[in-house]
């Protein structure tokens, strides 16, 4: 059942976790090292991973005997750490950046855009939101990802590194709040 409030909530949660704005410095670094970012390829691969995890994630959990509530709590802890990383500007999760032309896939599409935090969030969202609304939230974020990847240089010029840092901290605080809510909701 379509629910605009759920779609907006899911979109905001995923936007915070994916942190496409906060990843602009990484995107710019990759572009300077490789000469080009393949925006379409990175978006498609990230979308495939997210949608696959939306529909097959709980099956994978079942293989390991893990219930969704436990995974949501674990996901809440990961989101909490990502939020702390964003607010405190300390690197907890720091994958290596590759120098080759596959950089649009690794590390950009995975793990920056559709990494462990995003996959955990999608599974955790399944415990609270309708699948169709999550799917639409993913699609909205894929559109935003593509747009930001295509215009990252322009965005950097317009808001500057200070603006990007401020946005990252704001979304970090939102993410911390979401993490606490996920843990609290699924703990009892």
mmCIF file with all atom_site columns, C-alpha atoms in Angstrom:
data_model
loop_
_atom_site.group_PDB
_atom_site.id
_atom_site.type_symbol
_atom_site.label_atom_id
_atom_site.label_alt_id
_atom_site.label_comp_id
_atom_site.label_asym_id
_atom_site.label_entity_id
_atom_site.label_seq_id
_atom_site.pdbx_PDB_ins_code
_atom_site.Cartn_x
_atom_site.Cartn_y
_atom_site.Cartn_z
_atom_site.occupancy
_atom_site.B_iso_or_equiv
_atom_site.pdbx_formal_charge
_atom_site.auth_seq_id
_atom_site.auth_comp_id
_atom_site.auth_asym_id
_atom_site.auth_atom_id
_atom_site.pdbx_PDB_model_num
ATOM 1   C CA . UNK A 1 1   ? 0.000  0.000   0.000   1.00 0.00 ? 1   UNK A CA 1
ATOM 2   C CA . UNK A 1 2   ? 1.471  3.341   -1.051  1.00 0.00 ? 2   UNK A CA 1
ATOM 3   C CA . UNK A 1 3   ? 2.029  5.719   1.822   1.00 0.00 ? 3   UNK A CA 1
ATOM 4   C CA . UNK A 1 4   ? 3.659  9.082   1.079   1.00 0.00 ? 4   UNK A CA 1
ATOM 5   C CA . UNK A 1 5   ? 4.823  9.515   4.693   1.00 0.00 ? 5   UNK A CA 1
ATOM 6   C CA . UNK A 1 6   ? 6.533  6.095   4.621   1.00 0.00 ? 6   UNK A CA 1
ATOM 7   C CA . UNK A 1 7   ? 8.126  6.807   1.231   1.00 0.00 ? 7   UNK A CA 1
ATOM 8   C CA . UNK A 1 8   ? 9.488  10.121  2.507   1.00 0.00 ? 8   UNK A CA 1
ATOM 9   C CA . UNK A 1 9   ? 10.715 8.523   5.757   1.00 0.00 ? 9   UNK A CA 1
ATOM 10  C CA . UNK A 1 10  ? 12.442 5.684   3.916   1.00 0.00 ? 10  UNK A CA 1
ATOM 11  C CA . UNK A 1 11  ? 13.928 8.130   1.405   1.00 0.00 ? 11  UNK A CA 1
ATOM 12  C CA . UNK A 1 12  ? 15.329 10.340  4.168   1.00 0.00 ? 12  UNK A CA 1
ATOM 13  C CA . UNK A 1 13  ? 16.695 7.380   6.129   1.00 0.00 ? 13  UNK A CA 1
ATOM 14  C CA . UNK A 1 14  ? 18.425 5.934   3.055   1.00 0.00 ? 14  UNK A CA 1
ATOM 15  C CA . UNK A 1 15  ? 19.660 9.381   2.020   1.00 0.00 ? 15  UNK A CA 1
ATOM 16  C CA . UNK A 1 16  ? 21.259 9.739   5.463   1.00 0.00 ? 16  UNK A CA 1
ATOM 17  C CA . UNK A 1 17  ? 22.847 6.281   5.379   1.00 0.00 ? 17  UNK A CA 1
ATOM 18  C CA . UNK A 1 18  ? 24.057 6.458   1.789   1.00 0.00 ? 18  UNK A CA 1
ATOM 19  C CA . UNK A 1 19  ? 25.362 9.975   2.519   1.00 0.00 ? 19  UNK A CA 1
ATOM 20  C CA . UNK A 1 20  ? 25.823 10.868  -1.129  1.00 0.00 ? 20  UNK A CA 1
ATOM 21  C CA . UNK A 1 21  ? 26.474 14.519  -0.221  1.00 0.00 ? 21  UNK A CA 1
ATOM 22  C CA . UNK A 1 22  ? 29.073 13.539  2.375   1.00 0.00 ? 22  UNK A CA 1
ATOM 23  C CA . UNK A 1 23  ? 30.698 11.268  -0.191  1.00 0.00 ? 23  UNK A CA 1
ATOM 24  C CA . UNK A 1 24  ? 31.277 14.117  -2.649  1.00 0.00 ? 24  UNK A CA 1
ATOM 25  C CA . UNK A 1 25  ? 34.915 14.476  -1.470  1.00 0.00 ? 25  UNK A CA 1
ATOM 26  C CA . UNK A 1 26  ? 35.439 10.740  -2.158  1.00 0.00 ? 26  UNK A CA 1
ATOM 27  C CA . UNK A 1 27  ? 33.743 11.088  -5.548  1.00 0.00 ? 27  UNK A CA 1
ATOM 28  C CA . UNK A 1 28  ? 35.987 14.032  -6.428  1.00 0.00 ? 28  UNK A CA 1
ATOM 29  C CA . UNK A 1 29  ? 39.075 12.112  -5.293  1.00 0.00 ? 29  UNK A CA 1
ATOM 30  C CA . UNK A 1 30  ? 38.091 9.113   -7.422  1.00 0.00 ? 30  UNK A CA 1
ATOM 31  C CA . UNK A 1 31  ? 37.465 11.379  -10.392 1.00 0.00 ? 31  UNK A CA 1
ATOM 32  C CA . UNK A 1 32  ? 40.895 12.980  -10.009 1.00 0.00 ? 32  UNK A CA 1
ATOM 33  C CA . UNK A 1 33  ? 42.605 9.568   -9.775  1.00 0.00 ? 33  UNK A CA 1
ATOM 34  C CA . UNK A 1 34  ? 40.741 7.820   -12.588 1.00 0.00 ? 34  UNK A CA 1
ATOM 35  C CA . UNK A 1 35  ? 39.776 10.758  -14.786 1.00 0.00 ? 35  UNK A CA 1
ATOM 36  C CA . UNK A 1 36  ? 36.094 9.834   -14.860 1.00 0.00 ? 36  UNK A CA 1
ATOM 37  C CA . UNK A 1 37  ? 33.235 8.492   -12.765 1.00 0.00 ? 37  UNK A CA 1
ATOM 38  C CA . UNK A 1 38  ? 30.703 6.320   -14.564 1.00 0.00 ? 38  UNK A CA 1
ATOM 39  C CA . UNK A 1 39  ? 27.565 7.725   -12.934 1.00 0.00 ? 39  UNK A CA 1
ATOM 40  C CA . UNK A 1 40  ? 25.116 5.408   -14.682 1.00 0.00 ? 40  UNK A CA 1
ATOM 41  C CA . UNK A 1 41  ? 27.101 2.244   -14.000 1.00 0.00 ? 41  UNK A CA 1
ATOM 42  C CA . UNK A 1 42  ? 27.628 3.121   -10.322 1.00 0.00 ? 42  UNK A CA 1
ATOM 43  C CA . UNK A 1 43  ? 23.922 3.930   -9.883  1.00 0.00 ? 43  UNK A CA 1
ATOM 44  C CA . UNK A 1 44  ? 22.740 0.723   -11.574 1.00 0.00 ? 44  UNK A CA 1
ATOM 45  C CA . UNK A 1 45  ? 25.081 -1.503  -9.566  1.00 0.00 ? 45  UNK A CA 1
ATOM 46  C CA . UNK A 1 46  ? 24.166 0.215   -6.270  1.00 0.00 ? 46  UNK A CA 1
ATOM 47  C CA . UNK A 1 47  ? 20.460 -0.114  -7.149  1.00 0.00 ? 47  UNK A CA 1
ATOM 48  C CA . UNK A 1 48  ? 20.818 -3.790  -8.016  1.00 0.00 ? 48  UNK A CA 1
ATOM 49  C CA . UNK A 1 49  ? 22.491 -4.493  -4.669  1.00 0.00 ? 49  UNK A CA 1
ATOM 50  C CA . UNK A 1 50  ? 19.852 -2.550  -2.721  1.00 0.00 ? 50  UNK A CA 1
ATOM 51  C CA . UNK A 1 51  ? 16.869 -4.139  -4.483  1.00 0.00 ? 51  UNK A CA 1
ATOM 52  C CA . UNK A 1 52  ? 18.394 -7.614  -4.265  1.00 0.00 ? 52  UNK A CA 1
ATOM 53  C CA . UNK A 1 53  ? 18.897 -7.154  -0.543  1.00 0.00 ? 53  UNK A CA 1
ATOM 54  C CA . UNK A 1 54  ? 15.359 -5.809  -0.127  1.00 0.00 ? 54  UNK A CA 1
ATOM 55  C CA . UNK A 1 55  ? 13.853 -9.011  -1.537  1.00 0.00 ? 55  UNK A CA 1
ATOM 56  C CA . UNK A 1 56  ? 16.481 -11.647 -0.702  1.00 0.00 ? 56  UNK A CA 1
ATOM 57  C CA . UNK A 1 57  ? 17.925 -10.236 2.510   1.00 0.00 ? 57  UNK A CA 1
ATOM 58  C CA . UNK A 1 58  ? 15.513 -11.957 4.894   1.00 0.00 ? 58  UNK A CA 1
ATOM 59  C CA . UNK A 1 59  ? 16.037 -15.268 3.076   1.00 0.00 ? 59  UNK A CA 1
ATOM 60  C CA . UNK A 1 60  ? 19.747 -14.865 3.619   1.00 0.00 ? 60  UNK A CA 1
ATOM 61  C CA . UNK A 1 61  ? 19.104 -14.125 7.294   1.00 0.00 ? 61  UNK A CA 1
ATOM 62  C CA . UNK A 1 62  ? 16.948 -17.241 7.561   1.00 0.00 ? 62  UNK A CA 1
ATOM 63  C CA . UNK A 1 63  ? 19.840 -19.337 6.259   1.00 0.00 ? 63  UNK A CA 1
ATOM 64  C CA . UNK A 1 64  ? 21.813 -18.209 9.304   1.00 0.00 ? 64  UNK A CA 1
ATOM 65  C CA . UNK A 1 65  ? 18.871 -18.464 11.710  1.00 0.00 ? 65  UNK A CA 1
ATOM 66  C CA . UNK A 1 66  ? 18.727 -14.714 12.362  1.00 0.00 ? 66  UNK A CA 1
ATOM 67  C CA . UNK A 1 67  ? 15.381 -12.968 12.906  1.00 0.00 ? 67  UNK A CA 1
ATOM 68  C CA . UNK A 1 68  ? 14.636 -9.537  11.438  1.00 0.00 ? 68  UNK A CA 1
ATOM 69  C CA . UNK A 1 69  ? 14.359 -7.869  14.877  1.00 0.00 ? 69  UNK A CA 1
ATOM 70  C CA . UNK A 1 70  ? 17.873 -9.023  15.826  1.00 0.00 ? 70  UNK A CA 1
ATOM 71  C CA . UNK A 1 71  ? 19.201 -7.862  12.485  1.00 0.00 ? 71  UNK A CA 1
ATOM 72  C CA . UNK A 1 72  ? 17.403 -4.518  12.950  1.00 0.00 ? 72  UNK A CA 1
ATOM 73  C CA . UNK A 1 73  ? 19.099 -4.059  16.331  1.00 0.00 ? 73  UNK A CA 1
ATOM 74  C CA . UNK A 1 74  ? 22.477 -4.926  14.815  1.00 0.00 ? 74  UNK A CA 1
ATOM 75  C CA . UNK A 1 75  ? 21.685 -2.549  11.966  1.00 0.00 ? 75  UNK A CA 1
ATOM 76  C CA . UNK A 1 76  ? 20.752 0.137   14.480  1.00 0.00 ? 76  UNK A CA 1
ATOM 77  C CA . UNK A 1 77  ? 24.168 -0.265  16.106  1.00 0.00 ? 77  UNK A CA 1
ATOM 78  C CA . UNK A 1 78  ? 25.906 0.046   12.725  1.00 0.00 ? 78  UNK A CA 1
ATOM 79  C CA . UNK A 1 79  ? 23.816 3.104   11.866  1.00 0.00 ? 79  UNK A CA 1
ATOM 80  C CA . UNK A 1 80  ? 24.718 4.571   15.237  1.00 0.00 ? 80  UNK A CA 1
ATOM 81  C CA . UNK A 1 81  ? 28.422 4.132   14.449  1.00 0.00 ? 81  UNK A CA 1
ATOM 82  C CA . UNK A 1 82  ? 27.975 5.635   10.965  1.00 0.00 ? 82  UNK A CA 1
ATOM 83  C CA . UNK A 1 83  ? 26.125 8.578   12.530  1.00 0.00 ? 83  UNK A CA 1
ATOM 84  C CA . UNK A 1 84  ? 28.943 9.053   15.037  1.00 0.00 ? 84  UNK A CA 1
ATOM 85  C CA . UNK A 1 85  ? 31.431 8.937   12.192  1.00 0.00 ? 85  UNK A CA 1
ATOM 86  C CA . UNK A 1 86  ? 29.506 11.662  10.357  1.00 0.00 ? 86  UNK A CA 1
ATOM 87  C CA . UNK A 1 87  ? 29.071 13.924  13.401  1.00 0.00 ? 87  UNK A CA 1
ATOM 88  C CA . UNK A 1 88  ? 32.525 13.477  14.929  1.00 0.00 ? 88  UNK A CA 1
ATOM 89  C CA . UNK A 1 89  ? 34.352 13.301  11.576  1.00 0.00 ? 89  UNK A CA 1
ATOM 90  C CA . UNK A 1 90  ? 36.253 10.194  12.682  1.00 0.00 ? 90  UNK A CA 1
ATOM 91  C CA . UNK A 1 91  ? 36.643 7.268   10.313  1.00 0.00 ? 91  UNK A CA 1
ATOM 92  C CA . UNK A 1 92  ? 35.263 4.040   11.758  1.00 0.00 ? 92  UNK A CA 1
ATOM 93  C CA . UNK A 1 93  ? 34.530 2.427   8.385   1.00 0.00 ? 93  UNK A CA 1
ATOM 94  C CA . UNK A 1 94  ? 37.240 3.293   5.882   1.00 0.00 ? 94  UNK A CA 1
ATOM 95  C CA . UNK A 1 95  ? 37.424 1.072   2.782   1.00 0.00 ? 95  UNK A CA 1
ATOM 96  C CA . UNK A 1 96  ? 40.405 1.480   0.472   1.00 0.00 ? 96  UNK A CA 1
ATOM 97  C CA . UNK A 1 97  ? 40.071 3.507   -2.704  1.00 0.00 ? 97  UNK A CA 1
ATOM 98  C CA . UNK A 1 98  ? 41.206 1.649   -5.835  1.00 0.00 ? 98  UNK A CA 1
ATOM 99  C CA . UNK A 1 99  ? 43.077 3.367   -8.658  1.00 0.00 ? 99  UNK A CA 1
ATOM 100 C CA . UNK A 1 100 ? 41.654 1.450   -11.623 1.00 0.00 ? 100 UNK A CA 1
ATOM 101 C CA . UNK A 1 101 ? 38.695 2.193   -13.875 1.00 0.00 ? 101 UNK A CA 1
ATOM 102 C CA . UNK A 1 102 ? 36.458 -0.116  -11.868 1.00 0.00 ? 102 UNK A CA 1
ATOM 103 C CA . UNK A 1 103 ? 36.342 2.600   -9.211  1.00 0.00 ? 103 UNK A CA 1
ATOM 104 C CA . UNK A 1 104 ? 32.777 3.369   -10.304 1.00 0.00 ? 104 UNK A CA 1
ATOM 105 C CA . UNK A 1 105 ? 31.883 -0.053  -8.887  1.00 0.00 ? 105 UNK A CA 1
ATOM 106 C CA . UNK A 1 106 ? 34.445 -0.545  -6.097  1.00 0.00 ? 106 UNK A CA 1
ATOM 107 C CA . UNK A 1 107 ? 34.523 1.452   -3.859  1.00 0.00 ? 107 UNK A CA 1
ATOM 108 C CA . UNK A 1 108 ? 31.835 3.823   -5.161  1.00 0.00 ? 108 UNK A CA 1
ATOM 109 C CA . UNK A 1 109 ? 28.780 1.598   -5.836  1.00 0.00 ? 109 UNK A CA 1
ATOM 110 C CA . UNK A 1 110 ? 29.964 -0.867  -3.209  1.00 0.00 ? 110 UNK A CA 1
ATOM 111 C CA . UNK A 1 111 ? 30.682 -0.235  -0.346  1.00 0.00 ? 111 UNK A CA 1
ATOM 112 C CA . UNK A 1 112 ? 30.120 3.559   -0.293  1.00 0.00 ? 112 UNK A CA 1
ATOM 113 C CA . UNK A 1 113 ? 26.620 3.706   -1.807  1.00 0.00 ? 113 UNK A CA 1
ATOM 114 C CA . UNK A 1 114 ? 25.259 0.188   -1.259  1.00 0.00 ? 114 UNK A CA 1
ATOM 115 C CA . UNK A 1 115 ? 27.487 -1.087  1.495   1.00 0.00 ? 115 UNK A CA 1
ATOM 116 C CA . UNK A 1 116 ? 26.874 -2.793  4.816   1.00 0.00 ? 116 UNK A CA 1
ATOM 117 C CA . UNK A 1 117 ? 25.135 0.228   6.322   1.00 0.00 ? 117 UNK A CA 1
ATOM 118 C CA . UNK A 1 118 ? 22.705 0.506   3.428   1.00 0.00 ? 118 UNK A CA 1
ATOM 119 C CA . UNK A 1 119 ? 21.973 -3.232  3.349   1.00 0.00 ? 119 UNK A CA 1
ATOM 120 C CA . UNK A 1 120 ? 21.450 -3.327  7.103   1.00 0.00 ? 120 UNK A CA 1
ATOM 121 C CA . UNK A 1 121 ? 19.160 -0.323  6.876   1.00 0.00 ? 121 UNK A CA 1
ATOM 122 C CA . UNK A 1 122 ? 17.056 -1.917  4.131   1.00 0.00 ? 122 UNK A CA 1
ATOM 123 C CA . UNK A 1 123 ? 16.568 -5.064  6.213   1.00 0.00 ? 123 UNK A CA 1
ATOM 124 C CA . UNK A 1 124 ? 15.789 -2.976  9.307   1.00 0.00 ? 124 UNK A CA 1
ATOM 125 C CA . UNK A 1 125 ? 13.279 -0.895  7.325   1.00 0.00 ? 125 UNK A CA 1
ATOM 126 C CA . UNK A 1 126 ? 11.456 -4.090  6.313   1.00 0.00 ? 126 UNK A CA 1
ATOM 127 C CA . UNK A 1 127 ? 10.527 -4.538  9.964   1.00 0.00 ? 127 UNK A CA 1
ATOM 128 C CA . UNK A 1 128 ? 8.689  -1.195  9.962   1.00 0.00 ? 128 UNK A CA 1
ATOM 129 C CA . UNK A 1 129 ? 7.675  -0.232  6.414   1.00 0.00 ? 129 UNK A CA 1
ATOM 130 C CA . UNK A 1 130 ? 5.798  -1.692  3.444   1.00 0.00 ? 130 UNK A CA 1
ATOM 131 C CA . UNK A 1 131 ? 8.081  -3.219  0.750   1.00 0.00 ? 131 UNK A CA 1
ATOM 132 C CA . UNK A 1 132 ? 6.603  -1.058  -2.025  1.00 0.00 ? 132 UNK A CA 1
ATOM 133 C CA . UNK A 1 133 ? 7.328  2.103   -0.052  1.00 0.00 ? 133 UNK A CA 1
ATOM 134 C CA . UNK A 1 134 ? 10.897 0.935   0.601   1.00 0.00 ? 134 UNK A CA 1
ATOM 135 C CA . UNK A 1 135 ? 11.338 0.166   -3.116  1.00 0.00 ? 135 UNK A CA 1
ATOM 136 C CA . UNK A 1 136 ? 10.108 3.656   -4.034  1.00 0.00 ? 136 UNK A CA 1
ATOM 137 C CA . UNK A 1 137 ? 12.471 5.141   -1.414  1.00 0.00 ? 137 UNK A CA 1
ATOM 138 C CA . UNK A 1 138 ? 15.331 3.215   -3.028  1.00 0.00 ? 138 UNK A CA 1
ATOM 139 C CA . UNK A 1 139 ? 14.361 4.455   -6.509  1.00 0.00 ? 139 UNK A CA 1
ATOM 140 C CA . UNK A 1 140 ? 14.188 8.070   -5.266  1.00 0.00 ? 140 UNK A CA 1
ATOM 141 C CA . UNK A 1 141 ? 17.642 7.691   -3.757  1.00 0.00 ? 141 UNK A CA 1
ATOM 142 C CA . UNK A 1 142 ? 19.012 6.148   -6.942  1.00 0.00 ? 142 UNK A CA 1
ATOM 143 C CA . UNK A 1 143 ? 17.807 9.224   -8.805  1.00 0.00 ? 143 UNK A CA 1
ATOM 144 C CA . UNK A 1 144 ? 19.520 11.460  -6.261  1.00 0.00 ? 144 UNK A CA 1
ATOM 145 C CA . UNK A 1 145 ? 22.693 9.366   -6.433  1.00 0.00 ? 145 UNK A CA 1
ATOM 146 C CA . UNK A 1 146 ? 22.811 9.672   -10.209 1.00 0.00 ? 146 UNK A CA 1
ATOM 147 C CA . UNK A 1 147 ? 22.149 13.403  -10.051 1.00 0.00 ? 147 UNK A CA 1
ATOM 148 C CA . UNK A 1 148 ? 24.850 14.024  -7.440  1.00 0.00 ? 148 UNK A CA 1
ATOM 149 C CA . UNK A 1 149 ? 27.384 11.836  -9.268  1.00 0.00 ? 149 UNK A CA 1
ATOM 150 C CA . UNK A 1 150 ? 26.750 13.732  -12.499 1.00 0.00 ? 150 UNK A CA 1
ATOM 151 C CA . UNK A 1 151 ? 26.933 17.171  -10.850 1.00 0.00 ? 151 UNK A CA 1
ATOM 152 C CA . UNK A 1 152 ? 29.418 16.618  -7.999  1.00 0.00 ? 152 UNK A CA 1
ATOM 153 C CA . UNK A 1 153 ? 31.926 19.152  -9.319  1.00 0.00 ? 153 UNK A CA 1
ATOM 154 C CA . UNK A 1 154 ? 29.230 21.792  -9.688  1.00 0.00 ? 154 UNK A CA 1
ATOM 155 C CA . UNK A 1 155 ? 27.858 21.034  -6.190  1.00 0.00 ? 155 UNK A CA 1
ATOM 156 C CA . UNK A 1 156 ? 31.324 21.396  -4.678  1.00 0.00 ? 156 UNK A CA 1
ATOM 157 C CA . UNK A 1 157 ? 31.721 24.804  -6.298  1.00 0.00 ? 157 UNK A CA 1
ATOM 158 C CA . UNK A 1 158 ? 28.289 25.981  -5.115  1.00 0.00 ? 158 UNK A CA 1
ATOM 159 C CA . UNK A 1 159 ? 28.245 24.899  -1.458  1.00 0.00 ? 159 UNK A CA 1
ATOM 160 C CA . UNK A 1 160 ? 31.946 24.400  -0.826  1.00 0.00 ? 160 UNK A CA 1
ATOM 161 C CA . UNK A 1 161 ? 33.631 21.919  1.448   1.00 0.00 ? 161 UNK A CA 1
ATOM 162 C CA . UNK A 1 162 ? 32.334 23.762  4.542   1.00 0.00 ? 162 UNK A CA 1
ATOM 163 C CA . UNK A 1 163 ? 28.753 23.378  3.302   1.00 0.00 ? 163 UNK A CA 1
ATOM 164 C CA . UNK A 1 164 ? 29.305 19.689  2.621   1.00 0.00 ? 164 UNK A CA 1
ATOM 165 C CA . UNK A 1 165 ? 30.718 19.266  6.133   1.00 0.00 ? 165 UNK A CA 1
ATOM 166 C CA . UNK A 1 166 ? 27.688 20.986  7.695   1.00 0.00 ? 166 UNK A CA 1
ATOM 167 C CA . UNK A 1 167 ? 25.249 18.804  5.710   1.00 0.00 ? 167 UNK A CA 1
ATOM 168 C CA . UNK A 1 168 ? 27.166 15.691  6.716   1.00 0.00 ? 168 UNK A CA 1
ATOM 169 C CA . UNK A 1 169 ? 26.877 16.595  10.414  1.00 0.00 ? 169 UNK A CA 1
ATOM 170 C CA . UNK A 1 170 ? 23.149 17.378  10.132  1.00 0.00 ? 170 UNK A CA 1
ATOM 171 C CA . UNK A 1 171 ? 22.461 14.027  8.470   1.00 0.00 ? 171 UNK A CA 1
ATOM 172 C CA . UNK A 1 172 ? 24.699 12.352  11.063  1.00 0.00 ? 172 UNK A CA 1
ATOM 173 C CA . UNK A 1 173 ? 22.499 13.627  13.899  1.00 0.00 ? 173 UNK A CA 1
ATOM 174 C CA . UNK A 1 174 ? 19.381 12.472  12.049  1.00 0.00 ? 174 UNK A CA 1
ATOM 175 C CA . UNK A 1 175 ? 20.996 9.070   11.548  1.00 0.00 ? 175 UNK A CA 1
ATOM 176 C CA . UNK A 1 176 ? 21.871 8.787   15.253  1.00 0.00 ? 176 UNK A CA 1
ATOM 177 C CA . UNK A 1 177 ? 18.227 9.455   16.119  1.00 0.00 ? 177 UNK A CA 1
ATOM 178 C CA . UNK A 1 178 ? 17.022 6.860   13.607  1.00 0.00 ? 178 UNK A CA 1
ATOM 179 C CA . UNK A 1 179 ? 19.499 4.318   14.994  1.00 0.00 ? 179 UNK A CA 1
ATOM 180 C CA . UNK A 1 180 ? 18.262 4.822   18.545  1.00 0.00 ? 180 UNK A CA 1
ATOM 181 C CA . UNK A 1 181 ? 14.651 4.476   17.359  1.00 0.00 ? 181 UNK A CA 1
ATOM 182 C CA . UNK A 1 182 ? 15.451 1.221   15.504  1.00 0.00 ? 182 UNK A CA 1
ATOM 183 C CA . UNK A 1 183 ? 17.186 -0.261  18.533  1.00 0.00 ? 183 UNK A CA 1
ATOM 184 C CA . UNK A 1 184 ? 14.452 0.854   20.935  1.00 0.00 ? 184 UNK A CA 1
ATOM 185 C CA . UNK A 1 185 ? 11.607 -0.392  18.697  1.00 0.00 ? 185 UNK A CA 1
ATOM 186 C CA . UNK A 1 186 ? 13.103 -3.826  18.099  1.00 0.00 ? 186 UNK A CA 1
ATOM 187 C CA . UNK A 1 187 ? 14.580 -4.393  21.543  1.00 0.00 ? 187 UNK A CA 1
ATOM 188 C CA . UNK A 1 188 ? 11.252 -4.947  23.283  1.00 0.00 ? 188 UNK A CA 1
#
